[in-house]
Tab-separated table of C-alpha atoms in Angstrom:
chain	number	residue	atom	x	y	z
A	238	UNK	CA	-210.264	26.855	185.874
A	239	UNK	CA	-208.810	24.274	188.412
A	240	UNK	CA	-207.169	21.888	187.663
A	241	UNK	CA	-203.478	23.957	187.349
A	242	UNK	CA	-200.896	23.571	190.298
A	243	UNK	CA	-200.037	26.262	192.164
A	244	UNK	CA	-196.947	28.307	190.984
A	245	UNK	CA	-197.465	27.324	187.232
A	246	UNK	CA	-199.805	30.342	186.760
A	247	UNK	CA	-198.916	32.247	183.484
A	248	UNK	CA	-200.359	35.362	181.748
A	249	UNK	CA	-201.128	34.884	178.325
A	250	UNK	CA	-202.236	37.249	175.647
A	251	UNK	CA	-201.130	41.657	176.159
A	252	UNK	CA	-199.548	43.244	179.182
A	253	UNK	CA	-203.186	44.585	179.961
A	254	UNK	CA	-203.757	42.087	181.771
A	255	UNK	CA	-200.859	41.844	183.952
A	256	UNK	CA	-201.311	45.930	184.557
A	257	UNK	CA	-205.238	44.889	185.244
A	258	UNK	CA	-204.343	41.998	188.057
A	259	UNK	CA	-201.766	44.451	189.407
A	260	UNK	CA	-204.444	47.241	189.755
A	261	UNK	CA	-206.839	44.073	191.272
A	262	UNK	CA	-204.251	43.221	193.758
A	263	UNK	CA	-203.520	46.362	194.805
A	264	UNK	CA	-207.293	47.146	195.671
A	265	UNK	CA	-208.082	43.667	197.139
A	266	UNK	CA	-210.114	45.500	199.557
A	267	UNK	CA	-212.892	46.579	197.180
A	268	UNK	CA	-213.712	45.149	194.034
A	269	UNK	CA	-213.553	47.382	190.705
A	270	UNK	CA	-216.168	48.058	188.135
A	271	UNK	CA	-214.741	47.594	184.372
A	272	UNK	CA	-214.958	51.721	184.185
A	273	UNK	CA	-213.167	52.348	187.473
A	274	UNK	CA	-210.271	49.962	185.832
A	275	UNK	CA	-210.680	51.922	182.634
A	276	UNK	CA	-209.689	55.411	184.949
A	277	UNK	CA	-206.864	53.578	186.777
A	278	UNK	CA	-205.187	52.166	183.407
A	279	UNK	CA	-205.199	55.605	181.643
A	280	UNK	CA	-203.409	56.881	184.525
A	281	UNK	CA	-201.060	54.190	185.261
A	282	UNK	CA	-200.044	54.427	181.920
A	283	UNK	CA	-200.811	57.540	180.248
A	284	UNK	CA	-202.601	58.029	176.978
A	285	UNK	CA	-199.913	56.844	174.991
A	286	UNK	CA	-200.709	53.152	175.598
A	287	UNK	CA	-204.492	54.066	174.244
A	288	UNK	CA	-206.694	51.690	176.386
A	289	UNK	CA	-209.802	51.659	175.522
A	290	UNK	CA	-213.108	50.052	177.745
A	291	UNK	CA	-213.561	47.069	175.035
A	292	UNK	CA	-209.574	46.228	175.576
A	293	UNK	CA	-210.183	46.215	179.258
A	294	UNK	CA	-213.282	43.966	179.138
A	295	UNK	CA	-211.355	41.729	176.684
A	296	UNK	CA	-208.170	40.999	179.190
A	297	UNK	CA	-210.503	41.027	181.968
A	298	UNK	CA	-212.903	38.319	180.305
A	299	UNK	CA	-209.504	36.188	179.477
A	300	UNK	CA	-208.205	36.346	183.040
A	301	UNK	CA	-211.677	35.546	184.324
A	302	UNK	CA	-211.342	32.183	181.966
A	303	UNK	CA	-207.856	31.251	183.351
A	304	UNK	CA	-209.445	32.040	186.781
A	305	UNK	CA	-206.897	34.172	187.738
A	306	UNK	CA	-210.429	36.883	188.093
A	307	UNK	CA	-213.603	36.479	189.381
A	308	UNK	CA	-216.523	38.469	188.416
A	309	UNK	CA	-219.846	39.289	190.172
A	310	UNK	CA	-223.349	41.927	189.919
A	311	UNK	CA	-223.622	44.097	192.571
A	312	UNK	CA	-226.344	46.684	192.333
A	313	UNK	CA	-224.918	50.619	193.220
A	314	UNK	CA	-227.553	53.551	193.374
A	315	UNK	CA	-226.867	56.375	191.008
A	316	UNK	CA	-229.450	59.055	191.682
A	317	UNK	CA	-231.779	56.975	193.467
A	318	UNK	CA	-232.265	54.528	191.295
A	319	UNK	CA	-230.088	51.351	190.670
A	320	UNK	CA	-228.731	49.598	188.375
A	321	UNK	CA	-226.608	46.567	188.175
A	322	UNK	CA	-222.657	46.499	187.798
A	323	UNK	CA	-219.971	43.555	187.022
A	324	UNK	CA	-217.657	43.949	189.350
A	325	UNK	CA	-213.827	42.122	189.408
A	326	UNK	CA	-211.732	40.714	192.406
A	327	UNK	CA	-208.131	39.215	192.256
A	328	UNK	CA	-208.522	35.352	193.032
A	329	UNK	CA	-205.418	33.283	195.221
A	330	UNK	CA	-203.714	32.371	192.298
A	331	UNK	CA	-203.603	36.101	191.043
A	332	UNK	CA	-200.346	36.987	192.680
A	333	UNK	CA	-198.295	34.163	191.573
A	334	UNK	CA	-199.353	34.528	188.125
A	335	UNK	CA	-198.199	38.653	188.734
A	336	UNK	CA	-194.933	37.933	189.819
A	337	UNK	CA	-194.439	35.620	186.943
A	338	UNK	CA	-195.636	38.412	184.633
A	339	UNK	CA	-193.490	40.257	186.583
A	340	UNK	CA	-189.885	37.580	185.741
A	341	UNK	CA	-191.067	37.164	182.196
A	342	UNK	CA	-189.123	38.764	179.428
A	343	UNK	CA	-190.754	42.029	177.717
A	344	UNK	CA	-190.654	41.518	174.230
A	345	UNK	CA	-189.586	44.392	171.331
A	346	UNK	CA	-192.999	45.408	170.015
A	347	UNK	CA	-192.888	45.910	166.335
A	348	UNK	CA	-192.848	49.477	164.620
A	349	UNK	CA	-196.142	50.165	162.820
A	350	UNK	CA	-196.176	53.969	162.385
A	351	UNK	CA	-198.530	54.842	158.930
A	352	UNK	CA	-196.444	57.575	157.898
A	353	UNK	CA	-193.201	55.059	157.678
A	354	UNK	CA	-195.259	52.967	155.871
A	355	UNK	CA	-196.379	55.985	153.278
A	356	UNK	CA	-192.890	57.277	153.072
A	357	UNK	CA	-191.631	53.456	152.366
A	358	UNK	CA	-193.908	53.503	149.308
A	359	UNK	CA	-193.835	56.695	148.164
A	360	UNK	CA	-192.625	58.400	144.903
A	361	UNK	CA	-190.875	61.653	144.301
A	362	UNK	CA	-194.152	63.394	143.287
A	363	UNK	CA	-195.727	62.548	146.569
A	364	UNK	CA	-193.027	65.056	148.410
A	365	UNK	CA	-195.413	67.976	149.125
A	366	UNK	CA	-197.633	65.437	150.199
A	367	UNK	CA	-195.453	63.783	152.534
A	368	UNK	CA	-194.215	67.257	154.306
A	369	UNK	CA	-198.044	68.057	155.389
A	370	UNK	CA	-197.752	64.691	157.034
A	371	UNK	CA	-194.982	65.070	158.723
A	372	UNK	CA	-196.183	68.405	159.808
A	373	UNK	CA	-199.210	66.603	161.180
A	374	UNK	CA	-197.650	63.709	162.834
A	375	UNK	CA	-195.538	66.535	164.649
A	376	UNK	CA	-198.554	68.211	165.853
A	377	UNK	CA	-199.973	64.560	166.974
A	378	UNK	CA	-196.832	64.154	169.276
A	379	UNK	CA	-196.755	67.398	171.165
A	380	UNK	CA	-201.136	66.719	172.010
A	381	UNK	CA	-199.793	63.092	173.254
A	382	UNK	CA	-196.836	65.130	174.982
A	383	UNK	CA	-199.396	67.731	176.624
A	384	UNK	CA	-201.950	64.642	177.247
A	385	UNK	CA	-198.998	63.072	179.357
A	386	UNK	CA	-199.198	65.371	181.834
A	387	UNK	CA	-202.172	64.815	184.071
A	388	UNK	CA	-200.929	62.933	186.929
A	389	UNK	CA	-198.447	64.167	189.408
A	390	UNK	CA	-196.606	62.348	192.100
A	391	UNK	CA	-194.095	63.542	195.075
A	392	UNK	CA	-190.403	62.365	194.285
A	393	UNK	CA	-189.608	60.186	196.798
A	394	UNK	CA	-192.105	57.552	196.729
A	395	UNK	CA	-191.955	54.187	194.735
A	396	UNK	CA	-195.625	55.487	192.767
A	397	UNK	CA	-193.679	58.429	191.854
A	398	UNK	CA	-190.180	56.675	190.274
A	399	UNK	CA	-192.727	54.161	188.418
A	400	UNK	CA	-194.394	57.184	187.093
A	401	UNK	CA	-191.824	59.010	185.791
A	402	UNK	CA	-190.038	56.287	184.339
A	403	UNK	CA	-193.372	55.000	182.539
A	404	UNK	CA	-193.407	58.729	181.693
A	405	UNK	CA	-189.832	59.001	180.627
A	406	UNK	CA	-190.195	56.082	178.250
A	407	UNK	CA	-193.333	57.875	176.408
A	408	UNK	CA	-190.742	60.946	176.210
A	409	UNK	CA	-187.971	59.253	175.012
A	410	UNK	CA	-190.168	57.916	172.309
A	411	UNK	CA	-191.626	60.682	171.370
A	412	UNK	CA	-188.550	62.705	171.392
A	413	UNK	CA	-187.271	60.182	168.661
A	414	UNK	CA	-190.306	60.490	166.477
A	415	UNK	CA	-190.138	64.356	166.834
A	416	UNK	CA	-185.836	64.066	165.817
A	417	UNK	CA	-186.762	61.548	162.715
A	418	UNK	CA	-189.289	64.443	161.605
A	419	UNK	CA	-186.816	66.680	161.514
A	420	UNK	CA	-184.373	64.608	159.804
A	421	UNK	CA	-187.067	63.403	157.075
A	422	UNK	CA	-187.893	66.865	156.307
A	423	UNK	CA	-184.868	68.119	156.379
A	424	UNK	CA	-183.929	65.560	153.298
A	425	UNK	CA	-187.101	65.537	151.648
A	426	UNK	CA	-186.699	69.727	151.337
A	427	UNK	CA	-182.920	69.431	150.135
A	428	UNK	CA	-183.682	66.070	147.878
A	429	UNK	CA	-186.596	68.831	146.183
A	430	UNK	CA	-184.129	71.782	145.981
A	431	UNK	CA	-181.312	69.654	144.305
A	432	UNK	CA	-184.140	68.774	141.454
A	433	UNK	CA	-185.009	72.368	141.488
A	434	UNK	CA	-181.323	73.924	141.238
A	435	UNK	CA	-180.993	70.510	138.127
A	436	UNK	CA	-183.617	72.046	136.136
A	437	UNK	CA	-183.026	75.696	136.222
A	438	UNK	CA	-179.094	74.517	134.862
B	238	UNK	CA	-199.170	94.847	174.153
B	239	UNK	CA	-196.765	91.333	174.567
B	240	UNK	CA	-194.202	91.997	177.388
B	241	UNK	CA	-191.650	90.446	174.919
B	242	UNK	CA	-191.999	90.250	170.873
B	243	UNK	CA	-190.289	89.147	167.929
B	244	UNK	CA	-191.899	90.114	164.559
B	245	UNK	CA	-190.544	88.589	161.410
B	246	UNK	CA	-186.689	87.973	162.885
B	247	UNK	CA	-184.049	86.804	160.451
B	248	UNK	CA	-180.713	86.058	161.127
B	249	UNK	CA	-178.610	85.022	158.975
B	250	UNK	CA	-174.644	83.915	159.211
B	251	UNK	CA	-172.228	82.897	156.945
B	252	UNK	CA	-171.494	79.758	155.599
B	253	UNK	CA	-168.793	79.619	153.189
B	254	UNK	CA	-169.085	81.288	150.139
B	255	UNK	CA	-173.161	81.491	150.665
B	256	UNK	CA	-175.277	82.614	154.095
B	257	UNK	CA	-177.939	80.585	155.468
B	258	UNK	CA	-181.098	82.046	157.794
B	259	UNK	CA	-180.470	80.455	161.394
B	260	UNK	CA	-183.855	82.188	162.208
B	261	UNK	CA	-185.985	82.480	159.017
B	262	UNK	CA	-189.021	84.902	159.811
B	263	UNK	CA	-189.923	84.388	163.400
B	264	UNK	CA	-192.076	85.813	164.929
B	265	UNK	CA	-193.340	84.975	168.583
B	266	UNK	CA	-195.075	86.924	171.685
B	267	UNK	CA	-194.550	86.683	175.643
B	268	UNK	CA	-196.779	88.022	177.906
B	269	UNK	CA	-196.358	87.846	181.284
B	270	UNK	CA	-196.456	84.964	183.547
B	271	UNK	CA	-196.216	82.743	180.266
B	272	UNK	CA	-194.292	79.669	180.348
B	273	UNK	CA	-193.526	79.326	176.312
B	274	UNK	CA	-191.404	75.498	175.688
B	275	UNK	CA	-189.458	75.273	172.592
B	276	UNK	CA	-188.295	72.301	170.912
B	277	UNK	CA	-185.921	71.954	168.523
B	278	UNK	CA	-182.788	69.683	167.473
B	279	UNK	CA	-179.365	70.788	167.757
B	280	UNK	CA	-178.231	73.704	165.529
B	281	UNK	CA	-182.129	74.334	164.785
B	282	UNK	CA	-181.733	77.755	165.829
B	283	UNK	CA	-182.761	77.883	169.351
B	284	UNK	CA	-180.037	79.182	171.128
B	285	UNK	CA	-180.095	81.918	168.453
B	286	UNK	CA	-183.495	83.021	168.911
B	287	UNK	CA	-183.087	83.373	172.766
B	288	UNK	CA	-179.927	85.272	172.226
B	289	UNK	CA	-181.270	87.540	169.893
B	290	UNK	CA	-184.767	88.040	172.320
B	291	UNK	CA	-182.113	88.288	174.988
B	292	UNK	CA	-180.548	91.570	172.973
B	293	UNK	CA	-177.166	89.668	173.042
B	294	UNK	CA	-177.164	89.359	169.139
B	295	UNK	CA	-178.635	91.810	166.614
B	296	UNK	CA	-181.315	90.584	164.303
B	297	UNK	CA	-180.949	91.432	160.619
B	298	UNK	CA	-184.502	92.022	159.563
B	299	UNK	CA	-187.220	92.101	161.773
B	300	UNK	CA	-188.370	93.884	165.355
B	301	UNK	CA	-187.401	92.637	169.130
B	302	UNK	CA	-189.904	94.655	171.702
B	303	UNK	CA	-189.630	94.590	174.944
B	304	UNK	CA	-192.266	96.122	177.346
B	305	UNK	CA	-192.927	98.255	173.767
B	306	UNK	CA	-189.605	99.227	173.353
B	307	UNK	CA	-187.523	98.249	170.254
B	308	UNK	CA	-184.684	96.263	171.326
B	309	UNK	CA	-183.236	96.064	167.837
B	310	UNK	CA	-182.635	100.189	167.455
B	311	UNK	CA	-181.061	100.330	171.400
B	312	UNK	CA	-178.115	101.736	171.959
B	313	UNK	CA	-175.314	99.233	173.227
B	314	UNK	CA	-175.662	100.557	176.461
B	315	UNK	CA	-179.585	100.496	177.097
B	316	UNK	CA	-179.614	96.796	175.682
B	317	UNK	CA	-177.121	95.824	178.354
B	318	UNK	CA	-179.526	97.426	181.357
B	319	UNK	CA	-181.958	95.814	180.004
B	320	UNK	CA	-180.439	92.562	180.547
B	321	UNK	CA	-180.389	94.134	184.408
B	322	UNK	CA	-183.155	95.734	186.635
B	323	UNK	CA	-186.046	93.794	185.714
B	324	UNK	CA	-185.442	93.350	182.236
B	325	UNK	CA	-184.603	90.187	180.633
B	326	UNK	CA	-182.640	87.155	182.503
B	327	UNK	CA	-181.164	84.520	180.198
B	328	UNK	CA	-179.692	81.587	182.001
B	329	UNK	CA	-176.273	79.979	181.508
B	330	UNK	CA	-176.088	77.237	183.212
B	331	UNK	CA	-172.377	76.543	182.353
B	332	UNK	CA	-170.508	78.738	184.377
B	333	UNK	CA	-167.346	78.199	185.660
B	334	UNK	CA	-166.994	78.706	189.777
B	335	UNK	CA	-164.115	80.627	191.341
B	336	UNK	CA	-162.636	78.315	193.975
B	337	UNK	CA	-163.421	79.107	197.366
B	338	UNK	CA	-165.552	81.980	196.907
B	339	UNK	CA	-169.049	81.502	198.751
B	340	UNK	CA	-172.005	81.065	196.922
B	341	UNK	CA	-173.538	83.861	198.080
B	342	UNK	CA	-171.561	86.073	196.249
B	343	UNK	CA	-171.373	84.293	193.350
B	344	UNK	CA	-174.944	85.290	192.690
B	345	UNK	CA	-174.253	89.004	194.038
B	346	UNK	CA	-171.747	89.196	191.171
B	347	UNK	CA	-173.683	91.084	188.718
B	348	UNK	CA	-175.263	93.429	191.212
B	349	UNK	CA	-171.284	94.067	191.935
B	350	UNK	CA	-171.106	95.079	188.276
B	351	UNK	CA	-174.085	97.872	188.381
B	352	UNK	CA	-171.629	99.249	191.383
B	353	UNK	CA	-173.510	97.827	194.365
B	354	UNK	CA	-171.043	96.968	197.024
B	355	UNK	CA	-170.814	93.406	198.265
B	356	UNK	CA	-173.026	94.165	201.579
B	357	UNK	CA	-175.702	95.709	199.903
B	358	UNK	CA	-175.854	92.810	197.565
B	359	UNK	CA	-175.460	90.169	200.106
B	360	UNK	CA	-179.480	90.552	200.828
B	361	UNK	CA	-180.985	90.293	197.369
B	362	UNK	CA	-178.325	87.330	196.937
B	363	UNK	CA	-179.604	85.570	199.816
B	364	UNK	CA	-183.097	86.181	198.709
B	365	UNK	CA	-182.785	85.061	195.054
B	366	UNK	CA	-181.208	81.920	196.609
B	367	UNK	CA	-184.271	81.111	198.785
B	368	UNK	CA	-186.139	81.432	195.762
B	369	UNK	CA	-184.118	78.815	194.139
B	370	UNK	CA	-184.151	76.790	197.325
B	371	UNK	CA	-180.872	76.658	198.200
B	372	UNK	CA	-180.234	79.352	200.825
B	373	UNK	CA	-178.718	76.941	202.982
B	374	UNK	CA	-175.746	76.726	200.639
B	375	UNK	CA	-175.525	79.895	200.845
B	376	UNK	CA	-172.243	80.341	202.157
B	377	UNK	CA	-170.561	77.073	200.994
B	378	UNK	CA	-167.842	77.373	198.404
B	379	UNK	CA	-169.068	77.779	195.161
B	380	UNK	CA	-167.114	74.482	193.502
B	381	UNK	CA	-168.126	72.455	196.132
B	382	UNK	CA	-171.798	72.127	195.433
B	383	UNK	CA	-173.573	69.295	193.383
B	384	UNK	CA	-174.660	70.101	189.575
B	385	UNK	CA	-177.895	70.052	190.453
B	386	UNK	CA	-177.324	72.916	193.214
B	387	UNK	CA	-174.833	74.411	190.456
B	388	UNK	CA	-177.612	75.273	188.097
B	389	UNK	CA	-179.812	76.682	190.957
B	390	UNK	CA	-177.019	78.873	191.791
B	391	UNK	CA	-176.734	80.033	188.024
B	392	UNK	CA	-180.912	80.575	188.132
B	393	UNK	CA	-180.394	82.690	191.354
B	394	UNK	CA	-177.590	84.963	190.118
B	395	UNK	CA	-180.198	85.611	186.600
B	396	UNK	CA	-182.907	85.988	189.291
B	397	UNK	CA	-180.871	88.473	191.186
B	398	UNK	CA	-181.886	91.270	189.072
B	399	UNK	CA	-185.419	90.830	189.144
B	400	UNK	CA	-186.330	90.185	185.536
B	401	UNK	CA	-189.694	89.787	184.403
B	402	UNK	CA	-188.732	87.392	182.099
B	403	UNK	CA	-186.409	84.655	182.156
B	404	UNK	CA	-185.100	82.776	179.008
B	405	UNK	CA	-183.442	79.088	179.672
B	406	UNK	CA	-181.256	76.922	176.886
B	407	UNK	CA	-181.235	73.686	177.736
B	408	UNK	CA	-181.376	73.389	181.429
B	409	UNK	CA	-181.090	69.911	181.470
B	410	UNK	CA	-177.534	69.606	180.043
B	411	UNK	CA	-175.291	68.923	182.906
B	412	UNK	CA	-178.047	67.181	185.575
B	413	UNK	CA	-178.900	63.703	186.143
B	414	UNK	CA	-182.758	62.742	185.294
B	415	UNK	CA	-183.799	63.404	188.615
B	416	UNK	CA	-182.390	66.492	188.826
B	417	UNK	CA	-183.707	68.031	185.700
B	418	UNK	CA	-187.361	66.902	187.128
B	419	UNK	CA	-186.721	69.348	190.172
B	420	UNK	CA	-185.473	71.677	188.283
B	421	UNK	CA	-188.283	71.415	185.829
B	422	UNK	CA	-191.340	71.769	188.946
B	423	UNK	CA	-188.812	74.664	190.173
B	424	UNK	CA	-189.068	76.740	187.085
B	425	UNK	CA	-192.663	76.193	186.555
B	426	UNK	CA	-193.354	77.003	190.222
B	427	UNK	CA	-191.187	80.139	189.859
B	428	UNK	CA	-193.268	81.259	186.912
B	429	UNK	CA	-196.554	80.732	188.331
B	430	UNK	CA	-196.018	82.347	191.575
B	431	UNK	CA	-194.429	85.382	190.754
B	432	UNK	CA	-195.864	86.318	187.042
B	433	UNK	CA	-192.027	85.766	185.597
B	434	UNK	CA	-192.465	85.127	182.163
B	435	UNK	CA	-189.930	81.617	181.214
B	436	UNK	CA	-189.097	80.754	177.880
B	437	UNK	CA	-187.385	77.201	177.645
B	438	UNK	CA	-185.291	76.161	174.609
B	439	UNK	CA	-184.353	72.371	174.571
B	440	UNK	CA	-183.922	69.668	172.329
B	441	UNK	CA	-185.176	67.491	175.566
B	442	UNK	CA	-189.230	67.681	175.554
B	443	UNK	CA	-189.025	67.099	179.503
B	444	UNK	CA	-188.551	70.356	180.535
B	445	UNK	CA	-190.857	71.698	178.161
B	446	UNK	CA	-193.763	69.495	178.943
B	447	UNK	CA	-195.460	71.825	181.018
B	448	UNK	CA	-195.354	74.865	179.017
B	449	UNK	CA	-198.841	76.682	178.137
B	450	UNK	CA	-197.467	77.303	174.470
B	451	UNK	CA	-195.373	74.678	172.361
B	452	UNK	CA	-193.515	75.887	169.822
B	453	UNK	CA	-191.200	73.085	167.168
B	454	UNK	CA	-187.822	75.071	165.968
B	455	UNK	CA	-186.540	73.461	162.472
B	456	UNK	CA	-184.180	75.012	160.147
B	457	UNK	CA	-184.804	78.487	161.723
B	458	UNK	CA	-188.527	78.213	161.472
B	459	UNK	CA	-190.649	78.844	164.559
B	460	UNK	CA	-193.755	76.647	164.530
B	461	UNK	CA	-197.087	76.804	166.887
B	462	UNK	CA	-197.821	73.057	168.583
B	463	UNK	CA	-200.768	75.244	170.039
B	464	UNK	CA	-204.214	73.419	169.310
B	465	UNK	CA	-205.571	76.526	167.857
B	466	UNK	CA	-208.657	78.194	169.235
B	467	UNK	CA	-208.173	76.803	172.532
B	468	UNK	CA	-207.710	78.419	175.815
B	469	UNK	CA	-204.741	75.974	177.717
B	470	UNK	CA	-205.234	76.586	181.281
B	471	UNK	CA	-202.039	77.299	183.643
B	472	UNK	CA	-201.298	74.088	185.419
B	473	UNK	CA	-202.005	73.446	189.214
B	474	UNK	CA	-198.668	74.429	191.207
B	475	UNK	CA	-196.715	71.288	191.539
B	476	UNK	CA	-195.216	69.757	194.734
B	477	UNK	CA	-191.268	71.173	194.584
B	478	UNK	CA	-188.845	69.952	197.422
B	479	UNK	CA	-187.668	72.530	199.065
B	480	UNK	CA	-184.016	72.090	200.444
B	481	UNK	CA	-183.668	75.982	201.955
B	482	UNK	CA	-184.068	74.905	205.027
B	483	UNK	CA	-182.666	70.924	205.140
């Protein structure tokens, strides 16, 4: 991994792994076992972002190949016994290649939601259908809602503004899901009473 | 028995030639110490189903009970104590402050209107207000005090009388983002220490988000966001900032 100049260090591939050597950095102390960064993720970010161990070990293995992490087996006792565990430390390039993450431009992620899709392609006979869905996806967004609310921080505090902005993001997005529900049924019940009132005339 | 119940409420109001159901068979119970969050776009029907649980607006089909009581078959009178003396609060937080007159007795006001004179009222006033957290604005001039402090001093002079439960539309209206969160950790923190059963209304899911029940208001139908079958424990009490005593 040598062999790049100092200051050039970029992050390539998801955000993970910018969140991943931010969570490194910040515990340059101790190094941290692929579940332990698992834990810290999911509360950094919430459930929304829906990390998951095998996306974790993925943009850990990447920044391990652009040596931005090292890796190591250190045997911990569980009950006696041990067993080993991989664990990850920040290398000296890691923080220039974070505050470069850091400048870079966030891209617009693309909207993928199913149900747009199934409403995009779907015909007048698949109304009733398409109204249990909705009803569904409503449900979906008030459990990520009520997932949302583990951690809590004191006002005040820069861990506490980052929270509830990260938080008030995952709101504001699922505040506009939760509108667009209401608007699509709203239609999709007047668009079937219309037909209805046509063929009783 | 629910300390407050709606069983298959309609209400319905005109709309040229034809009427349409602003509440369309609702039905909902409150026990107490509940925190209950609705959601619900604008002109959904949730300020209608609060004032109609409030007794402000009759229903016209369906049952309101309070404590066991039907609220619908009151007489004007007993609905309007029952909005009093540990009955049902439901907080405006729009109100308009007289210039110059302390805050204090802007919150004694409606123990003024049960015939209470100003000193006797001064103490449950003051107390209501350190349940807010702002007793030390007590005695600043009402239009002098931030929004943020404005909509405390609106929860304290609902909380003046004591009710045992307390009804909110959209709290969040006038206060910046950082506001509302206080407000939000106040009102959970008031519920969970004291038993008062809150009802929120809002078309915002932040205040709501740490309701026990979730309800979605659409077109005048109430539906459960509950995950049914299981028991949602009452969250931990959450730090609030006190500013009583800054």
């Amino acid at each position: 991994m040598s062999g790049r100049s100092a200051g050039k260090e970029r992050l390539s591939g998801s955000p993970l792994q910018g969140v991943l050597l931010a969570l490194l950095l910040g515990e340059q102390e101790q190094p941290l076992h692929g579940y332990m960064l698992t834990t810290l993720v999911e509360r950094r970010l919430g459930p929304a972002w829906g990390v998951t161990r095998q996306s974790v070990y993925g943009a850990l293995n990447r920044l391990e190949q652009e040596g931005l992490v090292t890796s190591a087996w250190k045997t911990a006792t569980v009950g006696g016994r041990g067993h080993g565990q991989r664990v990850y430390a920040a290398t000296d390039r890691a923080e220039t290649a974070l505050s470069g993450w850091m400048r870079s431009p966030a891209s617009k992620e693309p909207v993928r939601v199913e149900l747009q899709a199934k409403i995009a392609m779907s015909r007048a006979q698949d109304a009733p259908q398409l109204l249990s869905a909705l009803d569904a996806y409503e449900r979906e967004c008030f459990e990520m809602l009520r997932q949302t609310n583990e951690a809590e921080v004191p006002m005040g505090s820069w861990a506490g503004l980052a929270l509830n902005l990260t938080r008030m993001a995952v709101d504001e997005s699922l505040q506009a899901d939760l509108r667009w529900i209401a608007t699509a049924r709203a239609w999709i019940k007047d668009f079937l009473a219309e037909i209805a009132g046509e063929q009783l005339r | 028995m629910s300390l407050l119940s709606l069983q298959n409420v309609v209400k319905r109001y005109p709309d040229g030639r034809r009427e349409i159901a602003v509440l369309d068979d609702v039905s909902l119970e409150v026990d107490d110490g509940d925190f209950v969050g609705i959601w619900g776009v604008r002109r959904s029907g949730k300020s209608t189903l609060l004032q109609v649980a409030a007794g402000k607006e009759p229903a016209d089909e369906g049952t309101v009970r309070f404590d066991g009581d039907d609220v619908t078959r009151m007489s004007p009178d007993r609905r309007a104590r029952l909005q009093r003396h540990g009955g049902i609060g439901l907080l405006n937080v729009n109100w308009c402050p007289e210039r110059n007159k302390p805050v204090v007795e802007h919150v004694a006001l409606p123990l003024l209107s049960d015939g209470m004179s100003l000193r006797e009222a001064r103490e449950p006033a003051w107390r209501a207000l350190e349940r807010v957290g702002i007793a030390g604005c007590a005695y600043m001039p009402a239009d002098r005090v931030s929004h943020g402090e404005r909509v405390r001093v609106a929860l304290a002079q609902t909380l003046v009388h004591e009710p045992r439960v307390l009804l909110v539309d959209e709290p969040a209206v006038p206060l910046r983002p950082s506001e509302g969160v206080e407000l939000y950790e106040l009102l959970h923190s008031l519920g969970h220490d004291s038993r008062l059963a809150i009802v929120i209304a809002s078309e915002d899911i932040a205040p709501i988000r740490k309701a026990r029940r979730m309800f979605s208001i659409d077109a005048g139908r109430l539906r459960s966001m509950d995950r049914p079958g299981t028991l949602v424990q009452f969250p931990e009490r959450p730090h609030t900032r006190q500013r009583s005593q800054s």
